[in-house]
């Protein structure tokens, strides 16, 4: 895959550290040169020594201020002469410098005392004197002392701000943007470009309707003239809607791959930063780059991160709204036949701003939902083709056992099975590896090191057999595939796997009630055998309550409310949350109805198990002995120990 990360910013940006270092060295060098030019040693002498120097005609010039007198000696003087005038026994240290300095510009100084005759004395000896010490300013020192420190401070300040912004994963704008040569450029790596994705529609299985809708776009990208001639306009954008892992990104890549055009991929959340304006500038930059490389596909993942409905309430987010406005403007800004197609993906279409969905923007909505039985089988085949398979592999069976799985889950199952085959030292993946992988993906790996005490093992065994038996004793329930009490890493201490014989799209009231009763079978078995229930039933209770709530509030399956809807589903493609649409009072009544329904099913489960105690005890004993029993073995044991088997089973 030929993936190039967009790195415009880092290519253009000069290294500020180097610039700073150069300036710093320059300042240092200038000051150094200046200090050599003006190198002046200062030596303090007493006032009478000063007068001695004056008397000895050694002084050339004197500068006076209110507190001190600076004395420049005549240059022709020798070191010993000066020492002699000063009456020093040894040559003072400062005079050494006087001697060595090429300009001999050692300055002596002394404190100013109140001496009214000093001026006439200096005049008598023809010494030049001045009141103020003149500043030795030059163009160099002016630069060194004013301009360069100012520039340095300026740079350090902006460098500091920039560093903070970068650390926040942000870009900068405005003055700083101008300074750093990147006004409004995207943060590096905010989007990735693939010249050719290498993925085609063949790699996407089980999404035939979605592929059909996208094929036209591929054709347009390949032959834009055909459309232009007749005056047909292609939709500028299409919104891929579906649960996570259903292949939305894969489909978008396949469109680019089929058409052989570049693929710009970015994620909605990467646009939006803390700083207002950054996201908008990134959108602008992305579209500018894309326009230079037409035809191409822009793919925005998680569109809901920027495309949420705008509001003016307190909680509104300026940055997100500006980013969205910019996206809307950009989508309007390019020609329908300009060669850019914007694909976006979301799993929360209901939160998107209406403006995004109007014609001319994301006017096509393509549902990429969880695959059905045939879809799952073909996805398994696509991924199965990449591994070595034994001839016993039956993908239909795996597809039946993976109802509700997404394409990503199925890809994961095939990979887990291949890993398992390697671990077992096999050359090929066998059916058992795939079945084990299904369990690994949904329940976690086996956790053999978790040792349960004998009492807990018995509870788990009865609990699981309770589920299986209640399920098998009802005519509308799904057949049991496997029962196990080997703990799994995702927390299950045991589980019962039921696999439907065929894919079902509609479920009747009776079937849902049977499902509810089976879910409560585990707790019922604990009550029947041990007279109490344990925390192990928590997940069953949660699922049972959710199902009962849907039956009462959404499916119109309660006697009390009949066909009245009391709730709606939100986040259909995520958790499918049930949100009440009724009054609080009706809600409380619905709760009561749900409680009754659950209680009825619980009692029914207890009754079924009480009527089949011998089957419950015997199968639980076998499960404790073997840890895992298959569906067939379970049915054999059940037939042996039960008289009351529904004729349909
Ligand atoms: P989404 O964008 O919908 O969250 P992706 O497209 O990223 O999901 O899918 C993740 C992975 O799952 C893909 O790389 C692919 O391996 C697998 N996958 C998902 N759907 C399909 C499909 N329909 N056919 C083949 N593989 C799929």
XYZ file of C-alpha atoms and ligand atoms in Angstrom:
676
model
C 0.000 0.000 0.000
C 1.346 3.303 -0.988
C 0.514 5.431 1.971
C 1.946 8.898 2.335
C 1.255 10.867 5.412
C 0.603 14.496 4.733
C 3.475 16.312 6.236
C 3.247 19.711 4.650
C 3.840 21.546 7.841
C 7.017 19.795 8.814
C 8.460 20.201 5.318
C 7.853 23.947 5.219
C 8.668 24.846 8.807
C 12.225 26.067 9.410
C 13.883 24.733 12.491
C 13.216 27.447 15.031
C 15.675 26.005 17.445
C 18.441 26.573 14.881
C 17.289 30.161 14.180
C 17.258 30.891 17.880
C 20.673 29.382 18.375
C 22.142 31.424 15.521
C 20.721 34.651 16.950
C 21.996 33.809 20.369
C 25.493 33.141 19.057
C 25.376 36.356 17.016
C 24.527 38.395 20.100
C 27.245 36.706 22.026
C 29.800 37.319 19.264
C 28.826 41.003 18.924
C 29.114 41.570 22.616
C 32.449 39.810 22.655
C 33.836 41.956 19.818
C 32.515 45.041 21.519
C 34.051 44.065 24.794
C 37.453 43.597 23.118
C 37.120 46.944 21.396
C 36.283 48.646 24.618
C 38.224 46.461 26.960
C 38.902 48.680 29.868
C 40.251 47.573 33.209
C 39.381 49.673 36.145
C 41.610 50.206 39.112
C 40.589 52.151 42.189
C 43.087 54.546 43.680
C 42.890 57.023 46.546
C 42.185 60.694 46.016
C 45.694 61.710 47.005
C 47.127 59.119 44.577
C 44.979 60.784 41.933
C 46.447 64.185 42.847
C 49.929 62.614 42.715
C 49.217 61.411 39.178
C 48.063 64.911 38.246
C 51.152 66.472 39.792
C 53.379 64.010 37.896
C 51.783 65.030 34.583
C 50.653 61.412 34.068
C 46.985 62.167 33.475
C 45.628 62.626 30.004
C 41.949 63.072 30.670
C 39.428 63.024 33.482
C 35.695 62.322 33.520
C 33.740 63.353 36.532
C 30.283 62.652 37.776
C 28.671 63.248 41.136
C 30.235 60.255 42.819
C 33.463 59.405 41.066
C 36.293 60.587 38.886
C 37.614 58.424 36.075
C 41.182 58.969 35.072
C 42.827 58.087 31.741
C 46.586 58.013 31.875
C 48.935 59.126 29.137
C 49.676 56.254 26.809
C 53.411 56.736 26.672
C 53.773 55.985 30.359
C 55.518 52.789 31.400
C 54.308 50.398 34.018
C 57.068 51.112 36.472
C 56.606 54.878 36.177
C 52.952 54.625 37.101
C 53.719 52.330 40.013
C 56.361 54.751 41.196
C 53.980 57.747 41.117
C 51.397 55.770 43.004
C 54.018 54.877 45.593
C 53.203 51.204 45.338
C 55.855 48.729 46.467
C 54.725 46.166 43.977
C 53.244 46.799 40.600
C 49.440 46.726 41.198
C 47.489 44.080 39.323
C 45.412 46.488 37.262
C 48.578 48.180 35.999
C 49.699 44.863 34.546
C 46.619 45.037 32.379
C 47.454 48.630 31.529
C 50.777 47.460 30.247
C 49.440 44.474 28.311
C 46.435 46.161 26.793
C 47.227 47.233 23.220
C 45.404 50.516 23.660
C 46.705 50.946 27.198
C 43.219 52.086 28.083
C 43.249 51.102 31.719
C 41.128 53.506 33.642
C 41.805 54.527 37.182
C 39.026 55.845 39.277
C 38.628 57.440 42.616
C 35.756 58.692 44.746
C 34.651 62.319 44.255
C 35.323 64.423 47.300
C 34.292 67.988 47.894
C 37.379 69.715 46.490
C 36.620 73.248 45.176
C 40.182 73.577 43.777
C 40.081 70.536 41.591
C 39.065 72.431 38.470
C 41.915 74.931 38.761
C 44.392 72.112 39.487
C 43.305 70.279 36.351
C 43.530 73.497 34.351
C 47.005 74.167 35.643
C 48.167 70.816 34.395
C 46.389 71.195 31.114
C 44.228 68.133 31.623
C 41.093 67.743 29.601
C 38.085 67.094 31.793
C 34.421 66.602 31.335
C 31.423 66.363 33.637
C 29.787 63.223 32.307
C 31.240 59.921 31.287
C 30.310 59.647 27.641
C 28.626 56.421 26.703
C 30.564 54.405 24.241
C 27.678 53.671 21.970
C 28.175 52.273 18.541
C 25.841 50.786 16.018
C 27.006 47.365 17.136
C 26.285 47.892 20.778
C 22.916 49.422 19.952
C 22.004 46.266 18.070
C 23.443 44.070 20.747
C 21.779 45.787 23.644
C 18.345 46.543 22.208
C 17.235 44.925 19.021
C 18.601 41.429 19.398
C 17.326 40.832 22.939
C 13.970 42.094 21.757
C 13.921 39.672 18.833
C 15.075 36.901 21.115
C 12.342 37.550 23.615
C 9.789 37.683 20.849
C 10.951 34.388 19.458
C 11.165 32.647 22.801
C 7.668 33.825 23.594
C 6.172 32.468 20.392
C 8.221 29.327 20.512
C 6.883 28.709 23.971
C 3.284 29.239 22.893
C 3.842 27.074 19.880
C 5.277 24.305 21.993
C 2.245 24.368 24.256
C -0.082 24.316 21.287
C 1.755 21.456 19.689
C 1.608 19.549 22.904
C -2.132 19.966 22.841
C -2.011 18.483 19.371
C -2.994 21.744 17.821
C -1.903 24.098 15.165
C -1.594 27.821 15.442
C -3.152 30.565 13.527
C -3.065 34.297 13.056
C 0.133 36.150 13.928
C 1.957 33.020 14.836
C 0.652 31.201 11.807
C 2.106 34.007 9.729
C 5.395 33.877 11.513
C 5.791 30.173 11.122
C 4.777 30.180 7.495
C 1.716 27.998 7.936
C -1.430 30.047 8.331
C -4.209 27.566 8.849
C -2.364 24.569 7.522
C -3.533 21.247 8.836
C -1.702 19.628 11.645
C 0.659 17.069 10.201
C -0.940 13.663 9.828
C -4.426 15.024 10.272
C -5.334 13.076 7.207
C -3.662 10.328 5.299
C -3.410 9.960 1.560
C -3.319 6.661 -0.231
C -2.474 6.939 -3.891
C -4.022 3.559 -4.440
C -5.887 1.679 -1.752
C -5.445 -1.711 -3.384
C -8.916 -2.678 -2.179
C -11.724 -3.535 -4.543
C -15.360 -4.497 -4.195
C -14.251 -8.140 -4.156
C -12.746 -7.568 -0.721
C -16.079 -6.382 0.637
C -18.505 -9.210 1.139
C -22.143 -9.271 2.093
C -22.898 -5.601 1.396
C -24.356 -5.989 -2.067
C -26.892 -3.170 -1.831
C -24.274 -0.736 -0.592
C -21.904 -1.794 -3.351
C -24.618 -1.296 -5.957
C -25.192 2.283 -4.806
C -21.492 3.022 -4.905
C -20.799 1.419 -8.265
C -22.279 4.413 -10.066
C -19.801 6.695 -8.318
C -16.953 4.467 -9.417
C -18.196 4.663 -12.988
C -18.400 8.438 -12.743
C -14.868 8.708 -11.405
C -13.656 6.502 -14.244
C -15.621 8.185 -17.047
C -16.628 11.683 -15.937
C -17.076 12.773 -19.562
C -19.952 10.356 -20.054
C -21.888 12.163 -17.324
C -20.762 15.661 -18.278
C -21.889 15.235 -21.881
C -25.409 14.410 -20.964
C -25.516 17.042 -18.243
C -25.968 14.600 -15.374
C -24.556 15.646 -12.040
C -23.087 13.137 -9.658
C -23.949 13.433 -5.996
C -21.144 15.275 -4.234
C -21.285 13.108 -1.194
C -22.653 9.901 0.233
C -23.150 9.049 3.847
C -22.356 5.495 4.907
C -24.450 4.659 7.919
C -24.066 1.547 10.042
C -22.817 -0.118 13.206
C -19.090 -0.117 13.980
C -17.042 -2.685 12.103
C -19.544 -3.297 9.327
C -17.115 -2.264 6.597
C -17.838 1.426 5.956
C -14.165 2.353 5.687
C -13.547 -0.742 3.627
C -16.303 0.230 1.200
C -14.987 3.768 0.821
C -11.511 2.409 0.120
C -12.989 -0.027 -2.365
C -14.620 2.856 -4.264
C -11.224 4.590 -4.518
C -9.530 1.295 -5.382
C -12.022 0.389 -8.095
C -11.803 3.859 -9.641
C -8.020 4.017 -9.212
C -8.110 7.464 -7.603
C -6.336 8.832 -4.508
C -8.043 8.332 -1.158
C -7.967 11.092 1.460
C -8.896 9.617 4.802
C -9.453 11.515 7.991
C -11.480 11.222 11.147
C -14.018 13.830 12.221
C -12.704 14.084 15.757
C -9.228 14.981 14.456
C -10.551 18.212 12.990
C -11.822 19.657 16.161
C -9.382 21.094 18.633
C -9.526 23.374 21.614
C -8.716 26.448 19.568
C -11.481 28.022 17.606
C -10.714 28.190 13.916
C -8.239 25.337 13.728
C -10.773 22.766 12.532
C -12.151 25.141 9.915
C -8.690 25.851 8.564
C -8.008 22.135 8.370
C -11.177 21.561 6.380
C -10.144 24.367 4.006
C -6.684 22.931 3.606
C -7.957 19.418 2.988
C -10.309 20.534 0.237
C -7.642 22.748 -1.325
C -5.236 19.817 -1.486
C -7.934 17.506 -2.819
C -8.948 19.994 -5.526
C -5.402 19.926 -6.843
C -5.527 16.145 -7.110
C -8.854 15.423 -8.758
C -10.381 12.966 -9.321
C -10.224 11.727 -5.768
C -12.219 10.483 -2.807
C -12.339 12.285 0.509
C -13.445 9.984 3.302
C -14.485 11.523 6.620
C -14.880 8.904 9.334
C -16.993 9.687 12.425
C -18.774 12.555 10.698
C -20.931 12.983 13.811
C -17.890 14.391 15.660
C -18.159 17.585 13.576
C -21.562 17.278 12.014
C -23.722 17.361 15.152
C -26.781 19.560 15.041
C -25.870 23.164 15.719
C -27.526 24.960 18.547
C -27.091 28.275 20.251
C -27.571 26.947 23.740
C -25.058 27.290 26.507
C -23.381 24.027 25.720
C -22.678 24.904 22.108
C -19.185 24.379 20.870
C -17.885 27.244 18.734
C -14.995 25.316 17.314
C -17.171 22.412 16.190
C -19.744 24.732 14.674
C -17.129 26.703 12.772
C -15.651 23.469 11.493
C -19.068 22.288 10.380
C -19.818 25.625 8.699
C -16.552 25.398 6.833
C -17.349 21.851 5.731
C -20.754 22.979 4.479
C -19.157 25.882 2.637
C -16.511 23.659 1.057
C -19.104 21.153 -0.082
C -21.004 23.937 -1.752
C -17.816 25.379 -3.146
C -16.764 22.657 -5.512
C -18.444 21.758 -8.745
C -20.699 18.741 -8.739
C -18.648 17.393 -11.600
C -15.360 18.622 -10.203
C -14.045 15.118 -9.685
C -14.207 15.042 -5.885
C -16.551 12.677 -4.107
C -16.913 13.055 -0.376
C -17.828 9.881 1.481
C -18.522 10.040 5.175
C -19.296 7.410 7.762
C -21.294 7.599 10.929
C -23.066 5.324 13.332
C -25.223 8.132 14.726
C -27.071 9.580 11.711
C -29.835 10.955 13.935
C -27.539 13.562 15.497
C -26.335 15.016 12.189
C -27.181 18.580 11.260
C -29.948 18.796 8.690
C -27.836 21.130 6.561
C -25.385 18.299 5.944
C -28.074 16.032 4.597
C -29.687 18.363 2.107
C -29.243 17.743 -1.633
C -25.893 18.966 -2.862
C -24.076 17.711 0.182
C -24.431 14.217 1.659
C -27.589 13.613 -0.272
C -27.167 9.863 -0.580
C -27.497 7.669 2.447
C -26.139 4.163 2.151
C -26.924 1.751 4.955
C -24.082 -0.602 5.778
C -25.674 -2.772 8.394
C -24.664 -5.929 10.208
C -24.540 -8.813 7.736
C -27.230 -11.470 7.560
C -26.541 -15.203 7.466
C -25.460 -15.225 3.826
C -23.461 -12.056 4.296
C -21.633 -13.522 7.274
C -20.859 -16.659 5.337
C -19.401 -14.691 2.435
C -17.373 -12.422 4.738
C -15.973 -15.549 6.431
C -15.081 -16.887 2.986
C -13.302 -13.652 1.991
C -11.178 -13.742 5.127
C -10.913 -17.561 5.078
C -9.276 -17.319 1.650
C -6.283 -15.649 3.292
C -5.568 -18.634 5.602
C -4.994 -22.349 4.996
C -8.199 -24.218 5.682
C -8.846 -27.904 6.226
C -11.553 -29.515 4.109
C -13.867 -29.969 7.126
C -14.443 -26.237 7.482
C -18.111 -25.338 7.174
C -18.557 -21.575 7.146
C -22.331 -21.928 7.126
C -22.217 -23.419 10.617
C -19.952 -20.634 11.852
C -22.230 -18.038 10.273
C -25.203 -19.572 12.118
C -23.341 -19.339 15.411
C -22.396 -15.708 14.901
C -25.737 -13.977 14.576
C -25.285 -10.250 15.214
C -21.555 -10.292 14.475
C -20.093 -7.479 12.352
C -17.635 -7.908 9.494
C -14.814 -6.890 11.823
C -15.870 -9.587 14.354
C -15.840 -12.197 11.613
C -12.414 -11.119 10.356
C -11.243 -11.380 13.931
C -12.735 -14.877 14.331
C -10.870 -16.187 11.272
C -7.640 -14.664 12.538
C -8.136 -16.080 16.059
C -8.770 -19.514 14.536
C -5.541 -19.274 12.532
C -3.619 -18.279 15.661
C -5.152 -21.192 17.523
C -4.150 -23.599 14.751
C -0.557 -22.359 14.987
C -0.613 -22.738 18.769
C -1.811 -26.317 18.343
C 0.948 -27.009 15.816
C -1.453 -27.568 12.944
C -0.827 -26.640 9.313
C -4.493 -25.894 8.625
C -7.381 -24.264 10.381
C -10.016 -26.845 11.274
C -13.678 -26.350 12.124
C -13.020 -26.766 15.868
C -10.537 -23.872 15.738
C -13.186 -21.652 14.209
C -15.799 -22.681 16.787
C -13.331 -22.038 19.593
C -12.488 -18.668 18.014
C -16.190 -17.720 18.019
C -16.238 -18.307 21.761
C -12.952 -16.473 22.243
C -14.265 -13.421 20.413
C -17.615 -13.327 22.210
C -16.743 -14.634 25.685
C -12.973 -14.244 25.914
C -10.276 -16.860 26.173
C -10.561 -19.879 28.456
C -9.228 -19.021 31.877
C -8.153 -22.405 33.148
C -6.144 -20.963 36.010
C -9.258 -19.623 37.701
C -10.018 -22.316 40.251
C -13.535 -22.247 41.612
C -14.230 -23.930 44.921
C -16.400 -27.088 44.697
C -19.516 -25.301 45.924
C -19.180 -22.534 43.347
C -18.516 -25.056 40.599
C -21.742 -26.809 41.520
C -23.637 -23.520 41.461
C -22.221 -22.632 38.037
C -23.003 -26.118 36.692
C -26.625 -25.985 37.891
C -26.963 -22.429 36.589
C -25.814 -23.355 33.094
C -27.829 -26.563 32.950
C -30.793 -24.495 34.132
C -30.461 -22.269 31.051
C -30.018 -25.210 28.706
C -32.816 -27.288 30.157
C -35.380 -24.495 30.282
C -34.462 -23.651 26.712
C -34.757 -27.252 25.533
C -38.021 -27.845 27.387
C -39.801 -25.045 25.516
C -40.874 -25.544 21.984
C -40.081 -22.048 20.791
C -36.512 -21.878 22.057
C -33.212 -22.242 20.213
C -31.336 -25.582 20.256
C -28.410 -25.862 22.647
C -25.008 -26.182 21.005
C -22.693 -26.459 23.961
C -22.594 -26.094 27.746
C -19.388 -25.347 29.597
C -18.227 -24.391 33.063
C -14.702 -23.395 32.013
C -14.331 -19.738 33.056
C -13.587 -17.189 30.343
C -11.414 -14.100 30.479
C -14.328 -11.733 29.868
C -15.826 -12.726 33.216
C -18.212 -15.602 32.408
C -17.783 -18.514 34.806
C -19.597 -20.762 32.369
C -22.037 -20.428 29.520
C -24.574 -22.130 27.360
C -24.323 -21.602 23.644
C -27.511 -21.804 21.599
C -27.421 -21.660 17.839
C -30.543 -21.052 15.777
C -31.248 -23.464 12.951
C -31.920 -20.616 10.593
C -31.616 -16.858 10.477
C -34.721 -15.187 11.824
C -35.842 -11.654 11.108
C -39.150 -11.694 12.936
C -39.770 -13.135 16.352
C -43.192 -13.918 17.774
C -44.455 -13.092 21.230
C -44.170 -16.784 22.196
C -40.600 -17.005 20.981
C -39.572 -13.916 22.908
C -41.308 -15.219 26.029
C -39.430 -18.514 25.626
C -36.182 -16.559 25.272
C -36.982 -14.606 28.407
C -37.765 -17.790 30.322
C -34.485 -19.390 29.152
C -32.541 -16.315 30.264
C -34.048 -16.691 33.721
C -33.456 -20.484 33.742
C -30.033 -20.060 35.347
C -31.342 -18.213 38.355
C -34.316 -20.607 38.537
C -31.935 -23.600 38.757
C -30.034 -21.959 41.619
C -33.297 -21.414 43.474
C -34.529 -24.954 42.777
C -31.304 -26.639 43.868
C -29.849 -24.342 46.531
C -32.905 -22.422 47.695
C -31.204 -19.108 46.978
C -29.733 -17.150 44.096
C -26.250 -15.692 43.562
C -24.599 -12.717 41.916
C -23.885 -14.916 38.884
C -27.346 -14.099 37.541
C -26.664 -10.340 37.204
C -26.006 -10.357 33.464
C -29.013 -12.639 32.779
C -31.229 -10.285 34.753
C -29.978 -7.262 32.837
C -30.618 -8.896 29.490
C -33.987 -10.282 30.562
C -35.132 -6.869 31.805
C -34.026 -5.201 28.588
C -35.909 -7.759 26.522
C -39.035 -7.511 28.701
C -38.898 -3.704 28.471
C -38.798 -3.852 24.693
C -41.689 -6.314 24.638
C -43.841 -4.013 26.764
C -42.822 -0.569 25.486
C -41.921 -1.133 21.845
C -43.313 -4.425 20.551
C -46.848 -3.963 21.861
C -46.740 -7.359 23.593
C -48.334 -6.515 26.921
C -51.967 -7.008 27.801
C -52.174 -3.718 29.623
C -50.822 -1.357 26.972
C -51.622 -3.364 23.878
C -50.242 -1.666 20.784
C -49.355 1.600 22.469
C -45.726 2.568 21.981
C -44.063 3.804 25.134
C -40.475 4.154 24.000
C -38.300 4.553 20.943
C -34.872 3.270 20.030
C -31.970 5.669 20.035
C -28.506 5.055 18.694
C -29.856 2.305 16.500
C -26.389 1.492 15.187
C -24.679 1.557 18.564
C -26.307 0.248 21.737
C -29.918 0.662 20.514
C -30.922 2.357 23.759
C -34.604 2.326 24.721
C -35.743 5.888 25.451
C -39.190 6.444 27.042
C -41.652 8.597 25.142
C -44.490 8.338 27.667
C -45.418 10.261 30.790
C -43.762 9.420 34.093
C -46.951 7.869 35.381
C -47.345 5.594 32.365
C -43.635 4.811 32.679
C -44.173 3.649 36.252
C -47.094 1.503 35.132
C -44.940 0.060 32.345
C -42.295 -0.820 34.925
C -44.895 -2.725 36.876
C -45.931 -4.570 33.723
C -42.305 -5.458 32.992
C -41.863 -6.731 36.543
C -44.928 -8.938 36.184
C -43.744 -10.359 32.860
C -40.334 -11.205 34.292
C -41.888 -12.755 37.368
C -44.188 -14.919 35.263
C -41.254 -16.174 33.193
C -39.157 -16.768 36.293
C -41.949 -18.830 37.849
C -42.393 -20.761 34.639
C -38.660 -21.570 34.581
C -38.757 -22.741 38.205
C -41.784 -24.868 37.429
C -40.121 -26.469 34.395
C -37.023 -27.333 36.399
C -38.994 -28.699 39.338
C -40.849 -30.971 36.939
C -37.521 -32.192 35.516
C -35.363 -32.467 38.628
C -33.821 -35.737 37.616
C -32.665 -34.329 34.271
C -31.308 -31.210 36.008
C -29.350 -33.242 38.589
C -27.985 -35.770 36.122
C -26.889 -33.299 33.478
C -25.314 -31.033 36.128
C -23.428 -34.064 37.514
C -22.120 -34.897 34.027
C -21.131 -31.262 33.441
C -19.228 -31.155 36.740
C -17.404 -34.278 35.687
C -16.573 -33.253 32.104
C -16.617 -29.410 32.317
C -17.940 -29.158 28.742
C -20.716 -31.124 27.074
C -21.918 -30.871 23.513
C -25.456 -30.191 22.361
C -25.987 -33.818 21.279
C -24.781 -35.253 24.551
C -27.028 -32.847 26.371
C -30.044 -33.939 24.313
C -29.265 -37.635 24.922
C -29.053 -37.089 28.665
C -32.222 -35.067 28.613
C -34.146 -37.723 26.715
C -32.944 -40.358 29.229
C -34.078 -38.382 32.236
C -37.201 -36.598 31.084
C -40.609 -37.872 30.152
C -42.031 -34.489 29.383
C -40.230 -33.504 26.199
C -42.128 -31.344 23.748
C -42.800 -33.289 20.593
C -41.181 -30.635 18.384
C -37.727 -31.137 19.878
P -16.213 0.520 9.953
O -15.535 1.582 9.181
O -17.615 0.258 9.488
O -16.163 0.689 11.435
P -14.183 -1.096 8.795
O -14.457 -0.854 7.367
O -13.037 -0.365 9.396
O -15.467 -0.851 9.662
O -13.986 -2.662 8.985
C -13.013 -3.221 9.815
C -12.516 -4.524 9.262
O -13.550 -5.500 9.288
C -12.106 -4.438 7.814
O -10.788 -4.064 7.677
C -12.344 -5.842 7.305
O -11.243 -6.660 7.591
C -13.499 -6.320 8.142
N -14.773 -6.188 7.435
C -15.813 -5.431 7.823
N -16.837 -5.562 6.962
C -16.427 -6.392 5.998
C -17.045 -6.898 4.814
N -18.292 -6.574 4.477
N -16.324 -7.746 4.054
C -15.076 -8.087 4.390
N -14.454 -7.638 5.476
C -15.101 -6.805 6.291
